[in-house]
Short mmCIF file of C-alpha atoms in Angstrom, two decimals:
data_model
loop_
_atom_site.label_atom_id
_atom_site.label_comp_id
_atom_site.label_asym_id
_atom_site.label_seq_id
_atom_site.Cartn_x
_atom_site.Cartn_y
_atom_site.Cartn_z
CA UNK W 1 0.00 0.00 0.00
CA UNK W 2 1.41 3.38 -1.02
CA UNK W 3 2.01 5.79 1.83
CA UNK W 4 1.36 9.36 0.80
CA UNK W 5 2.83 12.38 2.55
CA UNK W 6 0.90 15.36 3.83
CA UNK W 7 2.27 17.37 0.89
CA UNK W 8 0.90 14.84 -1.61
CA UNK W 9 -2.56 14.95 -0.04
CA UNK W 10 -2.61 18.73 0.20
CA UNK W 11 -1.95 18.96 -3.53
CA UNK W 12 -5.27 17.25 -4.29
CA UNK W 13 -8.32 18.98 -2.72
CA UNK W 14 -10.55 15.90 -2.80
CA UNK W 15 -7.85 13.74 -1.22
CA UNK W 16 -7.29 16.41 1.42
CA UNK W 17 -10.98 16.65 2.32
CA UNK W 18 -11.19 12.85 2.59
CA UNK W 19 -8.13 12.76 4.85
CA UNK W 20 -9.62 15.43 7.12
CA UNK W 21 -12.89 13.48 7.32
CA UNK W 22 -11.00 10.34 8.25
CA UNK W 23 -9.26 12.14 11.12
CA UNK W 24 -12.63 13.54 12.24
CA UNK W 25 -14.20 10.07 12.21
CA UNK W 26 -11.29 8.71 14.23
CA UNK W 27 -11.60 11.52 16.77
CA UNK W 28 -15.37 11.06 17.17
CA UNK W 29 -14.87 7.34 17.78
CA UNK W 30 -12.25 8.02 20.44
CA UNK W 31 -14.70 10.30 22.26
CA UNK W 32 -16.82 7.24 23.03
CA UNK W 33 -13.90 5.13 24.23
CA UNK W 34 -12.18 5.32 27.60
CA UNK W 35 -10.50 8.67 27.20
CA UNK W 36 -6.73 8.69 27.59
CA UNK W 37 -6.29 12.38 26.92
CA UNK W 38 -2.54 12.43 26.40
CA UNK W 39 -2.80 9.51 23.99
CA UNK W 40 -5.56 11.17 21.94
CA UNK W 41 -3.71 14.49 21.83
CA UNK W 42 -0.46 12.86 20.72
CA UNK W 43 -2.16 10.75 18.05
CA UNK W 44 -4.19 13.67 16.72
CA UNK W 45 -1.08 15.83 16.42
CA UNK W 46 0.79 13.02 14.70
CA UNK W 47 -2.07 12.39 12.25
CA UNK W 48 -2.23 16.08 11.34
CA UNK W 49 1.52 16.23 10.78
CA UNK W 50 1.81 13.02 8.79
CA UNK W 51 -1.40 13.02 6.76
CA UNK W 52 -2.66 16.61 6.46
CA UNK W 53 0.00 19.32 6.73
CA UNK W 54 3.27 19.95 8.60
CA UNK W 55 2.81 20.41 12.34
CA UNK W 56 5.94 21.10 14.39
CA UNK W 57 4.32 21.60 17.80
CA UNK W 58 0.93 21.44 19.50
CA UNK W 59 0.00 22.55 23.00
CA UNK W 60 -3.07 22.32 25.26
CA UNK W 61 -3.74 24.06 28.56
CA UNK W 62 -6.66 23.44 30.92
CA UNK W 63 -7.30 24.82 34.37
CA UNK W 64 -8.00 22.17 37.01
CA UNK W 65 -10.44 21.98 39.90
CA UNK W 66 -7.72 20.83 42.25
CA UNK W 67 -6.61 21.89 45.74
CA UNK W 68 -3.08 22.87 44.72
CA UNK W 69 -2.78 22.57 40.91
CA UNK W 70 -3.74 25.67 38.93
CA UNK W 71 -3.60 24.22 35.42
CA UNK W 72 -1.98 21.46 33.40
CA UNK W 73 -0.06 21.87 30.14
CA UNK W 74 0.34 19.21 27.45
CA UNK W 75 2.96 19.81 24.76
CA UNK W 76 3.58 17.66 21.69
CA UNK W 77 6.68 18.00 19.48
CA UNK W 78 7.15 16.23 16.19
CA UNK W 79 10.56 14.90 17.19
CA UNK W 80 9.92 14.19 20.86
CA UNK W 81 7.58 12.65 23.41
CA UNK W 82 4.53 14.38 24.83
CA UNK W 83 5.42 16.54 27.82
CA UNK W 84 2.91 17.08 30.64
CA UNK W 85 3.35 19.74 33.31
CA UNK W 86 0.98 20.54 36.17
CA UNK W 87 1.57 24.05 37.43
CA UNK W 88 1.01 24.52 41.20
CA UNK W 89 -1.16 27.45 42.27
CA UNK W 90 1.88 28.96 43.98
CA UNK W 91 3.60 29.25 40.57
CA UNK W 92 0.56 30.36 38.58
CA UNK W 93 1.95 33.90 38.30
CA UNK W 94 5.49 33.03 37.17
CA UNK W 95 6.76 34.98 34.11
CA UNK W 96 6.97 32.11 31.60
CA UNK W 97 3.17 31.76 32.00
CA UNK W 98 2.11 35.40 32.44
CA UNK W 99 4.28 36.42 29.46
CA UNK W 100 2.82 33.77 27.18
CA UNK W 101 0.33 34.27 24.32
CA UNK W 102 -2.12 31.88 25.99
CA UNK W 103 -2.20 33.94 29.20
CA UNK W 104 -2.73 37.04 27.05
CA UNK W 105 -5.70 35.39 25.35
CA UNK W 106 -7.29 34.31 28.64
CA UNK W 107 -6.82 37.70 30.30
CA UNK W 108 -8.19 39.60 27.30
CA UNK W 109 -10.83 37.02 26.27
CA UNK W 110 -9.32 36.56 22.81
CA UNK W 111 -11.01 33.51 21.28
CA UNK W 112 -8.67 33.16 18.30
CA UNK W 113 -5.09 34.35 17.87
CA UNK W 114 -3.00 33.82 14.73
CA UNK W 115 0.56 35.06 14.32
CA UNK W 116 2.89 35.20 11.31
CA UNK W 117 6.24 34.18 12.81
CA UNK W 118 8.17 35.24 9.70
CA UNK W 119 7.68 38.85 10.78
CA UNK W 120 10.23 40.01 13.34
CA UNK W 121 7.88 42.48 15.04
CA UNK W 122 5.46 39.59 15.69
CA UNK W 123 8.20 37.34 17.08
CA UNK W 124 9.06 40.06 19.60
CA UNK W 125 5.58 39.97 21.17
CA UNK W 126 6.24 37.02 23.47
CA UNK W 127 9.47 35.32 24.63
CA UNK W 128 8.27 31.88 23.50
CA UNK W 129 7.89 33.13 19.92
CA UNK W 130 11.67 33.43 19.77
CA UNK W 131 11.88 29.70 20.58
CA UNK W 132 9.35 28.95 17.86
CA UNK W 133 11.35 31.00 15.35
CA UNK W 134 14.50 29.03 16.25
CA UNK W 135 12.52 25.82 15.66
CA UNK W 136 11.71 27.03 12.16
CA UNK W 137 8.13 27.95 13.02
CA UNK W 138 6.35 30.06 10.44
CA UNK W 139 2.71 30.27 11.50
CA UNK W 140 0.91 29.99 14.85
CA UNK W 141 -2.77 29.52 15.65
CA UNK W 142 -4.30 29.42 19.14
CA UNK W 143 -7.97 28.81 19.94
CA UNK W 144 -9.76 29.46 23.26
CA UNK W 145 -12.98 27.51 23.91
CA UNK W 146 -14.99 28.31 27.05
CA UNK W 147 -17.07 25.44 28.47
CA UNK W 148 -20.77 26.20 28.95
CA UNK W 149 -22.01 29.73 29.54
CA UNK W 150 -19.30 31.99 28.13
CA UNK W 151 -19.50 34.69 30.82
CA UNK W 152 -19.33 32.18 33.68
CA UNK W 153 -16.67 30.08 31.94
CA UNK W 154 -14.45 33.11 31.31
CA UNK W 155 -14.83 34.24 34.93
CA UNK W 156 -13.93 30.78 36.26
CA UNK W 157 -11.40 30.06 33.49
CA UNK W 158 -13.33 26.90 32.72
CA UNK W 159 -12.38 25.83 29.23
CA UNK W 160 -9.52 24.72 27.05
CA UNK W 161 -6.97 26.61 25.02
CA UNK W 162 -4.79 25.00 22.40
CA UNK W 163 -2.08 26.24 20.07
CA UNK W 164 -0.72 24.79 16.82
CA UNK W 165 2.58 25.62 15.12
CA UNK W 166 3.66 24.82 11.58
CA UNK W 167 7.14 25.08 10.10
CA UNK W 168 5.90 24.90 6.51
CA UNK W 169 7.22 27.73 4.29
CA UNK W 170 4.38 30.18 3.85
CA UNK W 171 2.59 28.95 6.98
CA UNK W 172 -0.91 27.49 7.08
CA UNK W 173 -3.01 27.83 3.93
CA UNK W 174 -6.62 29.01 4.21
CA UNK W 175 -7.83 25.47 3.54
CA UNK W 176 -5.54 24.09 6.25
CA UNK W 177 -6.77 26.69 8.75
CA UNK W 178 -10.38 25.69 8.04
CA UNK W 179 -9.54 22.00 8.48
CA UNK W 180 -7.56 22.67 11.65
CA UNK W 181 -10.46 24.61 13.18
CA UNK W 182 -12.85 21.75 12.42
CA UNK W 183 -10.52 19.31 14.16
CA UNK W 184 -9.94 21.68 17.07
CA UNK W 185 -13.70 21.94 17.68
CA UNK W 186 -13.94 18.16 17.99
CA UNK W 187 -10.76 17.91 20.01
CA UNK W 188 -11.92 20.58 22.46
CA UNK W 189 -15.18 18.63 22.92
CA UNK W 190 -13.04 15.61 23.82
CA UNK W 191 -11.06 17.81 26.22
CA UNK W 192 -14.28 18.89 27.92
CA UNK W 193 -15.31 15.26 28.51
CA UNK W 194 -11.85 14.48 29.87
CA UNK W 195 -11.84 17.54 32.13
CA UNK W 196 -15.24 16.71 33.62
CA UNK W 197 -14.10 13.15 34.39
CA UNK W 198 -10.79 14.40 35.79
CA UNK W 199 -12.55 17.03 37.90
CA UNK W 200 -14.86 14.38 39.37
CA UNK W 201 -11.86 12.22 40.25
CA UNK W 202 -9.90 15.15 41.72
CA UNK W 203 -12.80 16.45 43.80
CA UNK W 204 -13.73 13.03 45.15
CA UNK W 205 -10.09 12.31 46.01
CA UNK W 206 -9.69 15.68 47.74
CA UNK W 207 -12.83 15.32 49.85
CA UNK W 208 -13.02 11.55 50.40
CA UNK W 209 -9.44 10.32 49.91
CA UNK W 210 -8.12 8.29 46.93
CA UNK W 211 -9.29 4.87 48.15
CA UNK W 212 -12.82 6.02 48.95
CA UNK W 213 -12.95 7.96 45.68
CA UNK W 214 -12.09 4.83 43.72
CA UNK W 215 -14.89 2.94 45.47
CA UNK W 216 -17.43 5.63 44.59
CA UNK W 217 -16.18 5.85 40.99
CA UNK W 218 -16.71 2.11 40.44
CA UNK W 219 -20.32 2.38 41.57
CA UNK W 220 -20.39 2.05 45.35
CA UNK W 221 -22.56 5.12 45.84
CA UNK W 222 -25.64 3.73 47.63
CA UNK W 223 -26.20 3.88 51.36
CA UNK W 224 -24.89 0.64 52.84
CA UNK W 225 -22.53 -0.08 49.95
CA UNK W 226 -19.12 -1.07 51.25
CA UNK W 227 -16.88 -3.87 52.49
CA UNK W 228 -15.72 -5.15 55.84
CA UNK W 229 -11.95 -4.77 55.85
CA UNK W 230 -9.15 -5.06 58.37
CA UNK W 231 -7.22 -1.89 59.08
CA UNK W 232 -4.96 -0.10 61.47
CA UNK W 233 -7.05 2.89 62.59
CA UNK W 234 -5.32 6.16 63.37
CA UNK W 235 -7.12 9.06 65.12
CA UNK W 236 -5.47 12.34 66.00
CA UNK W 237 -7.06 15.21 67.95
CA UNK W 238 -5.88 18.68 68.91
CA UNK W 239 -6.00 19.65 72.57
CA UNK W 240 -7.18 23.01 73.87
CA UNK W 241 -8.60 24.02 70.52
CA UNK W 242 -11.72 25.65 72.01
CA UNK W 243 -9.58 27.99 74.10
CA UNK W 244 -7.41 28.80 71.08
CA UNK W 245 -10.48 29.57 68.97
CA UNK W 246 -11.72 31.96 71.68
CA UNK W 247 -8.35 33.70 72.03
CA UNK W 248 -7.42 34.09 68.36
CA UNK W 249 -8.91 35.87 65.38
CA UNK W 250 -10.63 33.37 63.11
CA UNK W 251 -8.20 33.72 60.15
CA UNK W 252 -5.19 33.18 62.44
CA UNK W 253 -6.85 30.21 64.11
CA UNK W 254 -7.70 28.62 60.75
CA UNK W 255 -4.12 29.10 59.58
CA UNK W 256 -2.83 27.37 62.72
CA UNK W 257 -5.38 24.56 62.42
CA UNK W 258 -4.50 23.99 58.76
CA UNK W 259 -0.80 23.82 59.64
CA UNK W 260 -1.62 21.10 62.13
CA UNK W 261 -3.78 19.18 59.65
CA UNK W 262 -1.26 19.52 56.83
CA UNK W 263 1.74 18.44 58.89
CA UNK W 264 0.07 15.45 60.51
CA UNK W 265 -1.80 14.24 57.43
CA UNK W 266 1.35 14.43 55.31
CA UNK W 267 3.08 12.27 57.93
CA UNK W 268 0.26 9.70 57.57
CA UNK W 269 0.21 9.76 53.77
CA UNK W 270 4.00 9.63 53.68
CA UNK W 271 3.77 6.17 55.31
CA UNK W 272 1.02 4.93 52.99
CA UNK W 273 -1.96 5.79 55.18
CA UNK W 274 -5.26 7.14 53.90
CA UNK W 275 -6.76 10.24 55.53
CA UNK W 276 -10.53 9.69 55.47
CA UNK W 277 -12.08 12.50 57.43
CA UNK W 278 -11.31 15.78 59.19
CA UNK W 279 -13.52 16.04 62.26
CA UNK W 280 -13.52 19.46 63.90
CA UNK W 281 -9.96 19.72 65.21
CA UNK W 282 -8.94 16.12 64.55
CA UNK W 283 -8.89 13.54 61.79
CA UNK W 284 -9.36 9.85 61.07
CA UNK W 285 -6.99 7.75 58.94
CA UNK W 286 -6.48 4.09 58.15
CA UNK W 287 -3.70 1.74 57.06
CA UNK W 288 -5.56 -1.22 55.44
CA UNK W 289 -4.24 -4.71 56.23
CA UNK W 290 -4.93 -8.21 54.90
CA UNK W 291 -2.92 -10.72 56.96
CA UNK W 292 -0.63 -10.98 59.98
CA UNK W 293 2.38 -9.79 57.99
CA UNK W 294 0.29 -6.91 56.69
CA UNK W 295 -0.81 -6.00 60.21
CA UNK W 296 2.78 -5.89 61.44
CA UNK W 297 3.90 -3.65 58.59
CA UNK W 298 0.88 -1.35 58.85
CA UNK W 299 1.21 -1.04 62.63
CA UNK W 300 4.84 -0.03 62.32
CA UNK W 301 4.09 2.47 59.54
CA UNK W 302 1.29 3.99 61.62
CA UNK W 303 3.61 4.50 64.61
CA UNK W 304 6.34 5.92 62.37
CA UNK W 305 3.77 8.34 60.94
CA UNK W 306 2.83 9.42 64.46
CA UNK W 307 6.45 9.96 65.46
CA UNK W 308 7.23 11.83 62.23
CA UNK W 309 4.19 14.02 62.74
CA UNK W 310 5.17 14.86 66.32
CA UNK W 311 8.70 15.73 65.21
CA UNK W 312 7.53 17.84 62.28
CA UNK W 313 5.10 19.77 64.48
CA UNK W 314 7.86 20.48 67.00
CA UNK W 315 9.98 22.05 64.25
CA UNK W 316 7.29 24.37 62.86
CA UNK W 317 8.51 27.95 62.68
CA UNK W 318 5.12 29.30 63.83
CA UNK W 319 3.06 28.88 66.99
CA UNK W 320 2.03 25.49 65.60
CA UNK W 321 5.15 24.08 67.29
CA UNK W 322 3.47 24.72 70.66
CA UNK W 323 0.27 22.81 69.87
CA UNK W 324 -0.60 19.77 71.98
CA UNK W 325 -2.41 16.78 70.55
CA UNK W 326 -3.05 13.10 71.11
CA UNK W 327 -2.96 10.08 68.77
CA UNK W 328 -4.67 6.73 69.26
CA UNK W 329 -3.81 3.66 67.13
CA UNK W 330 -5.71 0.35 67.09
CA UNK W 331 -6.36 -2.55 64.70
CA UNK W 332 -9.57 -4.38 63.85
CA UNK W 333 -12.42 -5.02 61.43
CA UNK W 334 -14.22 -1.97 60.06
CA UNK W 335 -16.99 -1.37 57.57
CA UNK W 336 -15.49 0.79 54.80
CA UNK W 337 -18.38 2.27 52.86
CA UNK W 338 -21.37 4.60 52.60
CA UNK W 339 -23.31 5.75 55.64
CA UNK W 340 -25.72 8.61 56.20
CA UNK W 341 -29.10 9.85 55.01
CA UNK W 342 -30.71 8.98 51.68
CA UNK W 343 -29.56 12.17 49.98
CA UNK W 344 -26.47 13.02 52.03
CA UNK W 345 -23.85 10.30 52.29
CA UNK W 346 -20.41 9.95 53.77
CA UNK W 347 -17.80 7.36 52.78
CA UNK W 348 -15.90 6.40 55.90
CA UNK W 349 -15.12 3.56 58.33
CA UNK W 350 -17.37 2.53 61.22
CA UNK W 351 -17.38 -0.24 63.80
CA UNK W 352 -16.22 -1.12 67.33
CA UNK W 353 -12.56 -0.85 66.29
CA UNK W 354 -13.05 2.80 65.30
CA UNK W 355 -14.76 3.50 68.62
CA UNK W 356 -11.89 1.84 70.50
CA UNK W 357 -9.35 4.01 68.64
CA UNK W 358 -11.30 7.10 69.63
CA UNK W 359 -11.25 5.95 73.28
CA UNK W 360 -7.47 5.49 73.08
CA UNK W 361 -7.07 9.00 71.75
CA UNK W 362 -9.22 10.33 74.61
CA UNK W 363 -6.97 8.56 77.11
CA UNK W 364 -3.91 10.50 75.89
CA UNK W 365 -5.22 13.46 77.92
CA UNK W 366 -5.55 11.71 81.27
CA UNK W 367 -2.39 9.63 80.80
CA UNK W 368 -0.39 12.63 79.58
CA UNK W 369 0.90 10.81 76.48
CA UNK W 370 0.94 12.08 72.91
CA UNK W 371 0.60 8.55 71.49
CA UNK W 372 -1.26 5.48 72.78
CA UNK W 373 -1.57 2.09 71.08
CA UNK W 374 -3.69 -0.94 71.90
CA UNK W 375 -2.37 -4.42 72.64
CA UNK W 376 -3.42 -5.43 69.09
CA UNK W 377 -0.86 -2.91 67.82
CA UNK W 378 1.76 -3.35 70.54
CA UNK W 379 2.33 -7.04 69.77
CA UNK W 380 3.48 -6.10 66.26
CA UNK W 381 5.94 -3.35 67.25
CA UNK W 382 9.69 -4.14 67.45
CA UNK W 383 10.27 -1.21 69.82
CA UNK W 384 10.37 -0.74 73.57
CA UNK W 385 6.98 0.16 75.00
CA UNK W 386 5.78 1.46 78.35
CA UNK W 387 2.68 -0.27 79.63
CA UNK W 388 0.13 1.70 81.65
CA UNK W 389 -2.09 0.18 84.32
CA UNK W 390 -5.20 -1.30 82.74
CA UNK W 391 -7.72 1.37 81.81
CA UNK W 392 -11.50 1.37 81.93
CA UNK W 393 -13.13 3.01 78.93
CA UNK W 394 -16.81 3.76 78.18
CA UNK W 395 -18.59 1.06 76.20
CA UNK W 396 -16.04 -1.68 76.95
CA UNK W 397 -16.82 -4.18 79.73
CA UNK W 398 -13.28 -5.27 80.56
CA UNK W 399 -10.32 -2.96 81.30
CA UNK W 400 -7.90 -2.60 78.37
CA UNK W 401 -4.12 -2.64 78.06
CA UNK W 402 -2.62 0.59 76.79
CA UNK W 403 0.96 1.26 75.63
CA UNK W 404 3.12 4.17 74.55
CA UNK W 405 6.63 4.14 73.01
CA UNK W 406 9.18 4.29 75.79
#
């Protein structure tokens, strides 16, 4: 079978129109498949370059509904692999973004921006145009597509913006521009589907935790849906928070509380734990287990997380270093799933083991210990432990053994 170049196809209008239609058909079909956005973007760019007209570079930017990522860039080069970069919100105002043509388009609500890169005065508009000129770029087209209501989408920066660079002498022809816009419309529709799915995943992960989010995404979204699992349960609670809230201005108190949550939850996640719920001035986390070996490993990781959290809090540069808190760690069976009302659900863990962990955390106050573990945890720890006299706790008939690292 003869393989024809993009130049050959462009020379024959009917062949060119057929080739564009074939790319459109392929793109529509991919919209109904499981969307792998980077794969679709790379393949579309390659198809344009190899079967329609020369394409040296393609780029897509979408803002994300994410706690700390502002937007993600995808860049395709003819001679290299696709590059993906998620820009943190803290770097959203750095010069290489604010001095880019895409930022200019978003800030000024420019829906379409085409530049002749053979003209020196045009190349001087943005620093990245100099790079494009050095690549041999001759013509540049960028398209901004808001999602939904234009006014709301522009205000929230909800949409997609893509740019396309050719190195063909003379740039894009009028026919190529028309074809490219047709393909961009379809591609941006694909991007919208991808962004909605990605936003759902990001939001669920941020509010429920990755493991719970995966359970909801696979269909466990009815009250009572869930599984009984074994887990090391980890509960941490701040002491004296009511007095702090009364003494401090609300913004300062929230800053302090968030420092506590961030430091301690990062310690948990750093050891493979899953933070499930923030409860007032404390939080609940788990380290799932499956067998005796798993219990031993999870118990040790949970204690390491507690120690790392205590150490990190002590080294905070702010007043957070003075905060007092208690941690309780226990192991047992829990129901990991949906609980709540018919129209307002929560995905969490419940069961006697969770209640016992909460009781252990409460005991840290009276026993003046920052960390207490149950006998179910203690037997799996290869460290020296101090054993307290047996303790009586509400809801448990027999006194319990309680330990803290010596």
